[in-house]
Coordinates of C-alpha atoms in Angstrom, one line a residue:
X1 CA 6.4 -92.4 13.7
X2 CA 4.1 -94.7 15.4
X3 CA 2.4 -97.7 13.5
X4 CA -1.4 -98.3 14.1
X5 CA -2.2 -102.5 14.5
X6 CA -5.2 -102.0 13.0
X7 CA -4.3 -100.7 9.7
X8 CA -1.5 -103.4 9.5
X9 CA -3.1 -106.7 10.0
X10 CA -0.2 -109.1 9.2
X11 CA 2.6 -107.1 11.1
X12 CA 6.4 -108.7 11.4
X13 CA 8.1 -109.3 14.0
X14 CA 11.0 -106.7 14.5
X15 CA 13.6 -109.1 14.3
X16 CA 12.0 -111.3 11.0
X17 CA 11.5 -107.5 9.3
X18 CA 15.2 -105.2 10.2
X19 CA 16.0 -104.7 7.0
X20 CA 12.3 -104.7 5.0
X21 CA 10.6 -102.0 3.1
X22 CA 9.7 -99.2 5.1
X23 CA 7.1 -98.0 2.7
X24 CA 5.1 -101.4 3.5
X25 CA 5.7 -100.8 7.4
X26 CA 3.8 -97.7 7.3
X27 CA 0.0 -97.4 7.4
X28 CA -2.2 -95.2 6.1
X29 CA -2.8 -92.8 9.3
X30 CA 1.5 -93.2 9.6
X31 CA 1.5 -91.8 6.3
X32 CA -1.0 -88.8 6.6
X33 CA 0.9 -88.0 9.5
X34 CA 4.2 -88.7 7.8
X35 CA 3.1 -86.0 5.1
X36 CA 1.4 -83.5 7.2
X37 CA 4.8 -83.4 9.2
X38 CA 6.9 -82.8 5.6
X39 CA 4.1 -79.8 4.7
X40 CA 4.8 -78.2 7.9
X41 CA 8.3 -78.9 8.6
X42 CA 9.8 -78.2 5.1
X43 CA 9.3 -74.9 4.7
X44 CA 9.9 -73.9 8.1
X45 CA 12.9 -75.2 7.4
X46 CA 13.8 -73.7 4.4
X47 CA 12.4 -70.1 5.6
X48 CA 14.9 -70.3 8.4
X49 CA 18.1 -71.2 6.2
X50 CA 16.9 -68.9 3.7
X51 CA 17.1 -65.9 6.6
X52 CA 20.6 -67.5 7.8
X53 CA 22.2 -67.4 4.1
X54 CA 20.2 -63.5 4.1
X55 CA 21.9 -62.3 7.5
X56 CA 25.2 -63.7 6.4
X57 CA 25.3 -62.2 2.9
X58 CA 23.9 -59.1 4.2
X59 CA 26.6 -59.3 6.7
X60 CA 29.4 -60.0 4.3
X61 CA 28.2 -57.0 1.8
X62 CA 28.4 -54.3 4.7
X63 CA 31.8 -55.4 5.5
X64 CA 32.7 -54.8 1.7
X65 CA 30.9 -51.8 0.7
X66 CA 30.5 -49.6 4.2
X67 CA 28.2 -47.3 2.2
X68 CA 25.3 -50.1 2.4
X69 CA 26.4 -50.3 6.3
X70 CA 25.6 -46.3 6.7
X71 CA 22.4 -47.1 4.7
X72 CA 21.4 -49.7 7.4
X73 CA 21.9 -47.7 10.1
X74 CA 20.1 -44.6 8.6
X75 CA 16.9 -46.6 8.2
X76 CA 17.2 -47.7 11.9
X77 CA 17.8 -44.7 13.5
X78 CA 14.9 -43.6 10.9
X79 CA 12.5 -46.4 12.7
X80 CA 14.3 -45.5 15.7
X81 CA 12.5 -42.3 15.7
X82 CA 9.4 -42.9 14.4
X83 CA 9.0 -45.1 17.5
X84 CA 10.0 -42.3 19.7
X85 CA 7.4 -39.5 17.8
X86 CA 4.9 -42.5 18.5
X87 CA 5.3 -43.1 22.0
X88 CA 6.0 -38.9 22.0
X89 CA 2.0 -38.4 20.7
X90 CA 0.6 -41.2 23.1
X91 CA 2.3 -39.9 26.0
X92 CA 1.1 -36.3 25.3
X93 CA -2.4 -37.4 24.8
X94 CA -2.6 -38.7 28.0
X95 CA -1.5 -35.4 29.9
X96 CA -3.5 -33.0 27.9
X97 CA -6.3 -32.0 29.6
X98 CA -8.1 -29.6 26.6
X99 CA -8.6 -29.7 23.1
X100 CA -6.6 -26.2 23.7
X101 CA -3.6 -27.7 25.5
X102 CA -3.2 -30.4 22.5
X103 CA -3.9 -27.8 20.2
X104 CA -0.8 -25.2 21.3
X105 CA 0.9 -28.7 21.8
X106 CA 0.3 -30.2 18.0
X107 CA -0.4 -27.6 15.5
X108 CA 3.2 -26.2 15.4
X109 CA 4.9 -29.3 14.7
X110 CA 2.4 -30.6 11.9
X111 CA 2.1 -27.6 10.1
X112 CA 6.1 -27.6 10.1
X113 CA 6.3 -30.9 9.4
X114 CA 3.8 -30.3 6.5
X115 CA 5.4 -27.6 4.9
X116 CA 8.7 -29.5 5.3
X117 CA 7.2 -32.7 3.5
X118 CA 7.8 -35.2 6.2
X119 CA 4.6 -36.9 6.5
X120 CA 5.7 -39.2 9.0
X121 CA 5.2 -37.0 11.9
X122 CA 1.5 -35.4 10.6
X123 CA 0.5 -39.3 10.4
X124 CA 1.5 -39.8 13.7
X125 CA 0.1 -36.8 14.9
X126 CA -2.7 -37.6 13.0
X127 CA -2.9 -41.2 14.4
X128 CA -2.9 -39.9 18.4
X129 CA -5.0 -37.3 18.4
X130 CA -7.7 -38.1 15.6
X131 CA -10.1 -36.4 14.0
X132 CA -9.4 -33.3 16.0
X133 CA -5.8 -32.4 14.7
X134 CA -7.9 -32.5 11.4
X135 CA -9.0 -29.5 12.3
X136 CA -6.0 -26.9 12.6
X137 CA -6.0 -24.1 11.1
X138 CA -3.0 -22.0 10.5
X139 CA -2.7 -18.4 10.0
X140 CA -3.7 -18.1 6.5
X141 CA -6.5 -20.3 7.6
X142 CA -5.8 -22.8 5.6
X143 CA -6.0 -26.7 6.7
X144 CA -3.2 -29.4 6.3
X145 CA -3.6 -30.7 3.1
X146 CA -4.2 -26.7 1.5
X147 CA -0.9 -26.6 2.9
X148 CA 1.2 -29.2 1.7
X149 CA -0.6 -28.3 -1.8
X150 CA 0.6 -24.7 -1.2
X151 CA 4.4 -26.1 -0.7
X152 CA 3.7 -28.9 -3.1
X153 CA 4.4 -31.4 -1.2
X154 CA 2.8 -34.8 -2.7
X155 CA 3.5 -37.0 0.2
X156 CA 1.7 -35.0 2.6
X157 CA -1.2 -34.8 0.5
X158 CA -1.7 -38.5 -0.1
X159 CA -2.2 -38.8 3.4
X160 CA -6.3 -37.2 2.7
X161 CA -6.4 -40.7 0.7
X162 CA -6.4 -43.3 3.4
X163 CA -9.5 -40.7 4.8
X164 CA -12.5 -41.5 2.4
X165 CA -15.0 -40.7 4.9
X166 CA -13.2 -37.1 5.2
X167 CA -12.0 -36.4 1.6
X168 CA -14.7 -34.9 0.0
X169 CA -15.0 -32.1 2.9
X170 CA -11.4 -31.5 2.1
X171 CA -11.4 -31.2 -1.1
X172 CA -14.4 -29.1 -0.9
X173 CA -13.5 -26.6 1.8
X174 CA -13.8 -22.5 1.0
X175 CA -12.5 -20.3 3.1
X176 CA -13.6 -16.6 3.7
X177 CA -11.6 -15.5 0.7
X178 CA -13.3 -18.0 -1.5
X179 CA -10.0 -20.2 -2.2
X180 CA -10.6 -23.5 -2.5
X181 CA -7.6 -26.2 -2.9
X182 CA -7.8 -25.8 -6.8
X183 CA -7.1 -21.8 -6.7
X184 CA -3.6 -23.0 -4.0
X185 CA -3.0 -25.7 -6.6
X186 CA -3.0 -22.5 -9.1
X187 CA -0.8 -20.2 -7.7
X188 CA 3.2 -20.3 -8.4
X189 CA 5.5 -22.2 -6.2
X190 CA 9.3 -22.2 -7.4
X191 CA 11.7 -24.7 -6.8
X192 CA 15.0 -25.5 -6.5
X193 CA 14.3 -29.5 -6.7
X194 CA 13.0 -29.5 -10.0
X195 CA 15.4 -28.2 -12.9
X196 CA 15.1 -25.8 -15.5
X197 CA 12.0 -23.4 -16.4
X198 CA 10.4 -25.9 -18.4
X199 CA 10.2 -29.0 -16.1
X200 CA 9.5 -26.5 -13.7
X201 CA 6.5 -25.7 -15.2
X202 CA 5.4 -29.2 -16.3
X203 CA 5.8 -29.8 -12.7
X204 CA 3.6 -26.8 -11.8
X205 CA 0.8 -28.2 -14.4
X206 CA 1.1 -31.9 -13.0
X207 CA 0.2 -30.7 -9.6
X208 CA -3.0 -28.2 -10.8
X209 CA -4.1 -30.9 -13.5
X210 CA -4.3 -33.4 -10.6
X211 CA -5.5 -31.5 -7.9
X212 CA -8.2 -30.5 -10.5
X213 CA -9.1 -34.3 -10.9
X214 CA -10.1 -34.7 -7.2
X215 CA -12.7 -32.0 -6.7
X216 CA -15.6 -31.5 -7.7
X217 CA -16.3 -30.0 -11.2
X218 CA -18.4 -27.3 -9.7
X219 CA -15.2 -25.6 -7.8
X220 CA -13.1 -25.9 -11.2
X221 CA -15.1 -22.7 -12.2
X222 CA -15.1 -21.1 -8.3
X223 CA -14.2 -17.4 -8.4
X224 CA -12.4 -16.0 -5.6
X225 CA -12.2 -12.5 -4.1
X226 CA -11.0 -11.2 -7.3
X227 CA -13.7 -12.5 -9.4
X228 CA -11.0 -15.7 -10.7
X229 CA -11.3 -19.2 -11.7
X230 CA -8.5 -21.3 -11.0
X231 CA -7.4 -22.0 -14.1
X232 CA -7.3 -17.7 -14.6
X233 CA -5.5 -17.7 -11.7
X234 CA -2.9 -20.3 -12.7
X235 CA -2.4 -18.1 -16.8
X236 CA -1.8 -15.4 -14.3
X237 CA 0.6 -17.1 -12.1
X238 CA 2.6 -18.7 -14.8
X239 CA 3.1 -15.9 -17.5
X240 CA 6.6 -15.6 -16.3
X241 CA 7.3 -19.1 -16.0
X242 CA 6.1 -20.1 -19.6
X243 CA 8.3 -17.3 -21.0
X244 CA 11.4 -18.7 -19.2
X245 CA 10.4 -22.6 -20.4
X246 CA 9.9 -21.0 -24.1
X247 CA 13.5 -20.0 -24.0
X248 CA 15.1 -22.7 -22.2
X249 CA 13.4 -25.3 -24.5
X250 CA 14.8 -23.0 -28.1
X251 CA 18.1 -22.9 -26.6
X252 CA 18.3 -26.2 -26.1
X253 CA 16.3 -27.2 -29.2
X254 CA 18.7 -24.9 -31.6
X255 CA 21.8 -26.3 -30.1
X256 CA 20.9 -29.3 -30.3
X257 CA 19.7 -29.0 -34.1
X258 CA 23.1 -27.6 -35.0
X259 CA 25.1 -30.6 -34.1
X260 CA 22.3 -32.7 -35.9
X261 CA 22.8 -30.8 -39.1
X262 CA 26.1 -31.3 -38.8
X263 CA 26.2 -35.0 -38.5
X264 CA 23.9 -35.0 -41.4
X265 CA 25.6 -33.4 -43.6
X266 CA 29.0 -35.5 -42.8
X267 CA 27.4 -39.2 -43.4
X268 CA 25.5 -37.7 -46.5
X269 CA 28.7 -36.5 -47.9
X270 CA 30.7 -40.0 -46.1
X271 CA 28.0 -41.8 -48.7
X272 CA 28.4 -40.1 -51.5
X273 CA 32.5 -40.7 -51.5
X274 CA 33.1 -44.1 -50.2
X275 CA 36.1 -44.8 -48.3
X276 CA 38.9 -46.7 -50.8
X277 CA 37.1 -44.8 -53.6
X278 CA 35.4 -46.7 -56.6
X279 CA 36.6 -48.6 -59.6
X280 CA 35.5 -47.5 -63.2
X281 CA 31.4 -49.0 -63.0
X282 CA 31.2 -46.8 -59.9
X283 CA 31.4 -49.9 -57.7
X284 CA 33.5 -49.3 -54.3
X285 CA 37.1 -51.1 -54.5
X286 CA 36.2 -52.6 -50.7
X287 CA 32.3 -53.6 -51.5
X288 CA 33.3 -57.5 -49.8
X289 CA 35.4 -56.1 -46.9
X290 CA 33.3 -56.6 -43.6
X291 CA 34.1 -53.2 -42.6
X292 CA 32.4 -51.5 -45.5
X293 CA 29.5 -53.5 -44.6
X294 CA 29.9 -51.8 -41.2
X295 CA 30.4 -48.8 -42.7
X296 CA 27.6 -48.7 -45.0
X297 CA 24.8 -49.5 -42.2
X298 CA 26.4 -47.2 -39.3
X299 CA 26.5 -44.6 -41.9
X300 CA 22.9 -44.9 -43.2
X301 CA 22.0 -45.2 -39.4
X302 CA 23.4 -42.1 -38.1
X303 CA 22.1 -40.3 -41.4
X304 CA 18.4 -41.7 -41.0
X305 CA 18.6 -40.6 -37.0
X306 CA 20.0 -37.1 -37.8
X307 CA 17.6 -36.4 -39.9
X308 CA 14.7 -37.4 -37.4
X309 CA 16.7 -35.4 -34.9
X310 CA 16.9 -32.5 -37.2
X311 CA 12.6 -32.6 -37.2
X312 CA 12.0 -32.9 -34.2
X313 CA 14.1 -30.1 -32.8
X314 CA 13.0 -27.9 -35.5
X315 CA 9.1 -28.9 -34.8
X316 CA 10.2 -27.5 -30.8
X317 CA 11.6 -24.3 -32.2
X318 CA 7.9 -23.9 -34.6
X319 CA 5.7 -25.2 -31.4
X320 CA 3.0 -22.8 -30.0
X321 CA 4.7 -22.9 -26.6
X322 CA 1.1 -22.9 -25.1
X323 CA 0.5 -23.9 -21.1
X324 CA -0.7 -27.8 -21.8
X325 CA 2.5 -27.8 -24.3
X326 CA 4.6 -28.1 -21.4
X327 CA 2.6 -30.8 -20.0
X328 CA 3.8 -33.6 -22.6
X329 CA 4.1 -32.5 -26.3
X330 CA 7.4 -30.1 -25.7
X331 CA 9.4 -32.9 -23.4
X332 CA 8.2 -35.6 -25.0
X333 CA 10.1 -33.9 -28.2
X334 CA 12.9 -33.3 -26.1
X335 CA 13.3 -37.1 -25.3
X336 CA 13.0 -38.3 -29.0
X337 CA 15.4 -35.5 -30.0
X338 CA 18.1 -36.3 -27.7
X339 CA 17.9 -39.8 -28.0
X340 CA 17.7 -39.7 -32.0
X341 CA 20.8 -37.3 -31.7
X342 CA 22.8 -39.5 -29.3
X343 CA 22.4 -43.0 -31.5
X344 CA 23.2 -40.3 -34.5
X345 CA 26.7 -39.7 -32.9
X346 CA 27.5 -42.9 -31.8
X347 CA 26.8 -44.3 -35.7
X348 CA 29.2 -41.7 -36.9
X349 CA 31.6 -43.2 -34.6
X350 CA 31.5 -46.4 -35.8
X351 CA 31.2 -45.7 -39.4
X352 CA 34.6 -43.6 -39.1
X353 CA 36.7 -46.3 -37.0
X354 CA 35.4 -48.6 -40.3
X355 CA 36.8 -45.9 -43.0
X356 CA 39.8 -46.1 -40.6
X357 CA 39.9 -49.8 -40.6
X358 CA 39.2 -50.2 -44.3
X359 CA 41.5 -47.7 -45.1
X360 CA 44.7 -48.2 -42.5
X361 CA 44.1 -51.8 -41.7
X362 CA 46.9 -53.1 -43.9
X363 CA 49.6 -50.7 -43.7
X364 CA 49.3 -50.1 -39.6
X365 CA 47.1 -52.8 -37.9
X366 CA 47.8 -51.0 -34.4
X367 CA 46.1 -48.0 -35.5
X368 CA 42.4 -49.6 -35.1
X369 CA 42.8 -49.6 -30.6
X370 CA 43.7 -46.1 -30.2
X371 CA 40.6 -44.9 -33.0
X372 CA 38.2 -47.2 -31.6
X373 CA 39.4 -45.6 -28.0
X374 CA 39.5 -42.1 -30.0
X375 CA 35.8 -42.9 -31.6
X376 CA 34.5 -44.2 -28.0
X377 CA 35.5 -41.0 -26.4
X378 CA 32.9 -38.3 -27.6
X379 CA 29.8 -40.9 -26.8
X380 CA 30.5 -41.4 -23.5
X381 CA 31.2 -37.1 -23.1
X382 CA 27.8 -36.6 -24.7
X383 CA 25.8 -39.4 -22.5
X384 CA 27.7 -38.3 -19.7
X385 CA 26.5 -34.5 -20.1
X386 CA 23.2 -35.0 -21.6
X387 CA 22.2 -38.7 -19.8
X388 CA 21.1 -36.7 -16.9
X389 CA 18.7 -34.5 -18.4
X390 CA 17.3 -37.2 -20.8
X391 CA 16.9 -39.3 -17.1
X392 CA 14.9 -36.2 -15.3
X393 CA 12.5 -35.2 -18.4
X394 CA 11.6 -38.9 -18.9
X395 CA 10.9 -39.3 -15.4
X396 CA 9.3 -36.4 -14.8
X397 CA 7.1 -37.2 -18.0
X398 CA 6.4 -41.1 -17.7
X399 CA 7.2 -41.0 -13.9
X400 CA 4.0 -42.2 -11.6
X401 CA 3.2 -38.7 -11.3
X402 CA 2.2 -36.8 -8.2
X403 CA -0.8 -37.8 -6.2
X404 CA -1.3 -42.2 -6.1
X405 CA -2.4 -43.2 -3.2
X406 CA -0.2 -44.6 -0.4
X407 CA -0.9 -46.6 2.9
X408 CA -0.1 -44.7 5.7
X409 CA -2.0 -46.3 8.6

């Protein structure tokens, strides 16, 4: 770092000064300098270790786990071809002569890939020959986006969010038929992604409830060639639908409220006859035992949760099983039922490996292991069975839902 003279006016000589303080040596523009060099060099520094120690540890996890390794290459082949659909588009773009030439060229592949859901090739379609591929029609005469609502495809819509200039016209389009998006949003789609008759149809009301949020309030009360409204259209669609979610969510409900009775009554009668019984003032023999103390709070635990469980399933089984029902009201119950009835069963497995221990502990101490294996056992089959349907109803109720706009461009 050089030393300006003029900011050190009593300088040493090098020889008088080896071994002096550098911080006196320095001078003010030396020290500016000095700084500005840490500010810049610092963090390049520690951006470019912190890359090395990523590529390394990166490096040493696909050696251990080759699934992450097959992940890796999936999303570069995935990049890989993105790059080829890009240079694909540009390349036929310059050839094409006629909006009719890039029309037979580009309409089959978007409205495939929009009825597919992959909304990587309509953006790049999209991207090389805009606003004209904006324009296709299909058979049905419907555009894009009325197409990846008619195949529910959520991805494909977002797309008409990164257009503002565009969305209204969209949104507002009415075709000879007098079918605007809301009346496609309306109309049944089954589907083998979602599960069951009931998320099936909260799926079906997500998609009309939000595709009824972006137009305009006029078209919410458009009739069509059959003198309908949409939301006529969709009662009509869904009659058969709402019957099947009725009796998928009593099943479940009524099953589901006969293991809660049971459990109810068990720890009810479990508190009435203590484990070790009681000494002549009615006070249990093992009342300073640590495990009754376990006992006593698992038990009222899985009595209090049963007993939730028991109302809840029982208000399902009374509901009105109306359309919005399905929307949040019915799975909501279902998520406060199953986890009520799942805490309910693990309680009862720890209150009975305490009336084990308080009961067998001092004749055969081995006996608590294989009971608290035993007692483990029947949790883990009923958060292995159930888990996944508590997982998809919460998700599909408190997930981000189906239309938030995305970046595209």
């Amino acid at each position: 770092i050089p030393i300006q003279e003029e900011y050190n006016p009593h300088p040493h000589p090098p020889s008088e000064n080896v071994g002096g303080d550098l911080e006196k040596q320095l001078s003010v523009t030396s020290k500016i300098q000095l700084k500005k060099f840490f500010l810049q060099k610092i963090p390049s520094a520690f951006g470019s270790l912190r890359q090395k120690l990523k590529f390394v540890l990166w490096n040493n996890l696909m050696e251990l786990a080759p699934s992450i390794k097959s992940i890796r290459d999936a999303k570069i082949i995935h990049e890989q071809t993105l790059e080829i659909l890009r240079i694909m588009c540009a390349g036929a773009v310059d050839i094409l002569n006629t909006h009719e030439e890039a029309q037979n060229v580009f309409k089959k592949p978007m409205f495939k890939a929009a009825r597919l859901g992959i909304y990587e090739i309509v953006m790049g379609i999209m991207n090389s020959y805009f606003p004209w591929s904006l324009e296709f029609k299909n058979k049905d005469g419907y555009d894009i986006f009325k197409v990846a609502v008619e195949h529910r495809r959520e991805k494909v819509f977002n797309i008409i969010f990164n257009f503002p200039n565009i969305y209204p016209f969209f949104m507002a389009n009415i075709d000879e038929k007098r079918i605007n998006i809301l009346h496609i949003a309306a109309m049944s789609v089954p589907s083998t992604e979602v599960p069951g008759a009931a998320l099936q149809m909260q799926r079906e009301l997500q998609w009309f409830k939000a595709v009824e949020n972006c137009v305009h309030p006029t078209l919410q009360d458009q009739l069509n060639d059959k003198d309908k409204t949409p939301r006529e259209v969709f009662t009509k669609e869904h009659e058969k639908l709402v019957e099947e979610g009725e009796k998928w969510m009593k099943d479940t409900a009524g099953s589901c409220s006969v293991v809660a009775t049971l459990i109810m009554t068990i720890v009810f009668a479990a508190a009435i006859t203590v484990p070790g019984g009681s000494d002549s003032r009615g006070m249990p023999n093992f009342l300073e035992e640590p495990s009754f103390t376990i006992f006593g709070i698992s038990n009222a635990l899985a009595l209090f949760s049963s007993v939730i469980s028991v109302l809840i399933f029982l208000g399902i089984l009374t509901s009105r099983f109306s359309e919005e029902d399905f929307l949040v009201s019915l799975p909501r119950k279902l998520i406060i039922g199953l986890i009520t009835l799942f805490f309910s069963i693990a309680c009862l497995m720890v209150a009975f490996a305490a009336t084990v221990h308080i009961t067998q502990f001092h004749p055969w101490k081995w006996v608590i292991i294989p009971t608290a294996l035993l007692g483990f056992l029947p949790v883990f089959l009923f958060a292995t069975l159930q888990f996944p349907l508590l997982i998809e109803v919460f998700a599909s109720t408190y997930g981000p839902g189906i239309f938030h706009p995305m970046k595209f461009l």
